Coordinates of C-alpha atoms in Angstrom, one line a residue:
M28 CA 14.8 59.4 -46.9
A29 CA 11.5 59.8 -45.6
L30 CA 7.6 59.4 -46.9
T31 CA 6.5 62.6 -47.4
T32 CA 2.6 63.4 -46.7
Y33 CA 0.2 66.0 -47.8
T34 CA -2.4 67.4 -46.7
A35 CA -5.8 68.7 -49.1
G36 CA -4.4 72.4 -50.4
E37 CA -0.7 71.6 -50.1
V38 CA 1.8 71.4 -53.9
L39 CA 2.9 68.2 -54.9
T40 CA 6.2 68.9 -56.8
A41 CA 7.8 66.8 -58.9
T42 CA 11.1 66.5 -56.5
S43 CA 8.5 65.4 -54.2
L44 CA 7.1 63.0 -55.8
N45 CA 10.4 61.2 -57.3
D46 CA 12.0 61.3 -53.4
N47 CA 8.2 59.2 -52.5
F48 CA 8.8 56.7 -55.2
A49 CA 12.4 56.3 -54.7
F50 CA 11.5 55.7 -51.4
A51 CA 8.5 53.3 -51.8
A52 CA 11.2 51.7 -54.0
S53 CA 13.7 50.9 -51.8
G54 CA 12.2 48.6 -48.9
G55 CA 9.2 46.0 -49.1
L56 CA 8.9 43.1 -51.6
A57 CA 11.0 43.2 -55.3
L58 CA 9.2 41.2 -57.8
V59 CA 12.0 38.5 -59.0
T60 CA 10.1 35.9 -61.1
A61 CA 7.0 37.4 -62.5
E62 CA 3.7 35.0 -62.8
T63 CA 4.6 31.8 -64.2
A64 CA 2.7 29.4 -65.5
F65 CA 3.1 25.8 -65.7
T66 CA 0.8 22.7 -66.9
T67 CA 0.6 18.9 -66.3
A68 CA 4.3 19.0 -64.7
A69 CA 5.3 16.2 -62.4
S70 CA 7.8 18.7 -60.4
V71 CA 8.6 22.5 -61.0
S72 CA 11.6 24.4 -60.4
L73 CA 12.7 27.6 -59.7
A74 CA 14.8 29.2 -62.2
T75 CA 18.4 28.4 -61.4
N76 CA 19.8 31.9 -59.5
T77 CA 16.4 32.7 -58.7
F78 CA 18.0 33.2 -55.5
T79 CA 20.8 35.5 -55.0
S80 CA 22.8 37.5 -52.6
T81 CA 20.9 40.8 -53.9
Y82 CA 18.2 39.7 -51.2
R83 CA 18.7 37.6 -47.8
N84 CA 15.0 36.4 -47.6
Y85 CA 12.4 35.3 -50.5
R86 CA 8.4 35.0 -50.8
V87 CA 7.0 32.3 -52.8
V88 CA 3.3 32.2 -53.9
F89 CA 2.8 28.8 -55.1
Q90 CA -0.8 27.9 -56.3
L91 CA -2.7 24.8 -58.1
S92 CA -5.7 25.0 -60.2
A93 CA -5.2 21.1 -61.0
A94 CA -3.9 17.7 -60.4
S95 CA -4.3 14.4 -62.3
A96 CA -4.2 11.9 -59.6
I97 CA -4.1 12.1 -55.6
L98 CA -1.0 13.7 -54.7
T99 CA 1.3 14.9 -52.4
I100 CA 3.4 17.8 -52.8
T101 CA 7.4 17.7 -51.4
S102 CA 9.6 20.6 -51.7
R103 CA 13.3 20.3 -52.3
L104 CA 15.9 22.8 -52.3
R105 CA 18.4 23.5 -55.2
A106 CA 22.4 24.0 -55.9
A107 CA 23.1 24.6 -59.6
G108 CA 20.4 22.9 -61.4
T109 CA 19.7 19.9 -59.0
D110 CA 17.8 19.1 -56.0
S111 CA 19.3 18.5 -52.7
S112 CA 17.7 15.0 -51.2
T113 CA 20.1 15.0 -48.4
A114 CA 18.2 14.1 -44.9
Q115 CA 18.5 17.2 -43.6
Y116 CA 14.8 18.5 -43.7
Q117 CA 12.9 18.9 -40.7
Q118 CA 9.4 19.9 -40.8
M119 CA 6.8 21.4 -37.8
S120 CA 3.6 22.3 -39.3
T121 CA 0.2 22.5 -37.9
G122 CA -3.0 22.7 -39.2
L123 CA -6.6 22.5 -38.9
S124 CA -9.6 21.4 -41.2
Q125 CA -12.9 23.2 -41.3
T126 CA -14.1 20.2 -39.1
A127 CA -12.0 21.2 -36.9
A128 CA -9.8 17.7 -37.0
A129 CA -5.8 18.3 -36.5
S130 CA -3.7 18.8 -39.6
N131 CA -0.4 18.3 -38.6
R132 CA 3.1 17.8 -40.2
A133 CA 6.5 16.6 -38.3
E134 CA 9.4 15.3 -40.1
A135 CA 13.0 14.9 -39.4
A136 CA 15.8 14.1 -41.2
A137 CA 13.7 13.7 -44.2
T138 CA 15.0 14.0 -47.8
S139 CA 12.7 16.5 -48.6
W140 CA 9.8 19.3 -46.9
T141 CA 6.3 17.6 -47.1
I142 CA 4.3 20.5 -48.1
Q143 CA 0.8 19.3 -48.0
P144 CA 0.0 15.5 -47.3
V145 CA -2.7 14.9 -49.9
F146 CA -4.4 17.2 -52.6
T147 CA -7.0 15.9 -55.2
S148 CA -8.1 19.2 -57.2
G149 CA -9.7 22.5 -56.4
Y150 CA -8.2 25.0 -54.3
Y151 CA -4.6 25.0 -53.2
G152 CA -2.3 28.1 -52.4
L153 CA 0.5 28.6 -50.8
V154 CA 2.6 31.6 -49.8
L155 CA 6.2 30.8 -48.2
D156 CA 8.9 32.9 -47.1
V157 CA 12.3 31.0 -47.4
L158 CA 14.8 32.7 -45.3
N159 CA 18.7 32.9 -45.9
P160 CA 18.9 30.2 -48.8
V161 CA 22.0 31.8 -50.4
A162 CA 24.2 32.0 -47.2
A163 CA 25.7 29.0 -46.1
T164 CA 23.8 28.4 -42.9
V165 CA 20.8 26.9 -42.0
T166 CA 17.7 27.7 -44.5
Q167 CA 14.3 27.9 -42.9
I168 CA 10.5 28.2 -44.1
Q169 CA 7.6 29.5 -43.2
G170 CA 4.1 29.8 -44.7
Q171 CA 0.7 29.5 -45.2
L172 CA -1.2 26.9 -47.2
T173 CA -5.0 26.6 -47.5
A174 CA -6.3 23.7 -49.8
D175 CA -9.1 21.3 -50.6
D176 CA -7.7 17.9 -49.0
A177 CA -9.9 15.4 -50.8
A178 CA -13.1 17.3 -50.3
T179 CA -11.8 18.5 -46.9
Y180 CA -10.5 22.3 -46.5
V181 CA -7.5 22.7 -44.6
G182 CA -5.3 25.8 -43.2
R183 CA -2.0 24.8 -42.0
S184 CA 1.5 26.6 -41.4
V185 CA 4.4 25.4 -43.0
N186 CA 7.5 25.8 -40.9
G187 CA 10.9 23.4 -41.7
M188 CA 14.7 24.0 -41.2
Y189 CA 17.3 22.4 -43.8
T190 CA 20.0 21.9 -41.3
A191 CA 22.9 21.5 -43.3
A192 CA 25.1 24.7 -43.7
T193 CA 25.2 25.2 -47.7
S194 CA 24.0 27.4 -50.3
Y195 CA 21.3 26.9 -52.5
D196 CA 19.9 29.1 -55.2
S197 CA 16.5 27.7 -56.5
M198 CA 13.9 25.2 -55.0
S199 CA 11.5 22.8 -56.6
F200 CA 8.2 21.8 -55.6
I201 CA 7.8 18.1 -56.8
A202 CA 4.3 15.6 -57.3
S203 CA 4.6 12.3 -55.5
T204 CA 2.7 10.9 -58.8
G205 CA 0.7 12.3 -61.5
T206 CA 1.1 16.1 -62.7
I207 CA -0.1 19.7 -61.7
T208 CA -1.3 22.4 -63.2
G209 CA -0.6 25.9 -61.0
T210 CA 1.5 29.3 -61.3
Y211 CA 4.0 30.6 -58.8
T212 CA 5.6 34.1 -58.2
V213 CA 8.9 35.2 -56.6
Y214 CA 9.6 38.0 -54.5
G215 CA 12.8 39.2 -52.9
Y216 CA 12.6 41.2 -49.4
S217 CA 14.5 44.4 -49.6
K218 CA 17.2 44.8 -47.2

């Protein structure tokens, strides 16, 4: 089915309108978890079975508005309500501050992904694609982050792999100390 386009003066029929809605619904991003707020949490875990075989790839939008202390955010994949902390997390992230200072992160065989080295308060926005979390294969993350890193503004790519061939249904975002406040939303990429 193709999307129908119209020019001025043409008649839009109910059938054509329904076909266009069906076409639009068949592709793109589908809402999996509506925006969910959390307040003064030490860690935030997506619900069990957020990642299912319905979608192969997912997008997580994770935003912070406050932190109780200077902290680091890390992330882990989860299965059946339990974080995986095996040393299979690889990270290759590059970035730049507004003063042109490098803001890079590389880790091999770590027990989590370090999503941001330091967060104090202010701005933190992460858009993260999670690729193949349910398939028993390597899971990849790719995304973009902007943050207020101790009064220095940082923009960074976020890239990583979890190299164990395991199926996961969720993930966690963990504060290294103190608590965090913010929101998250999850979308699935239509097949």
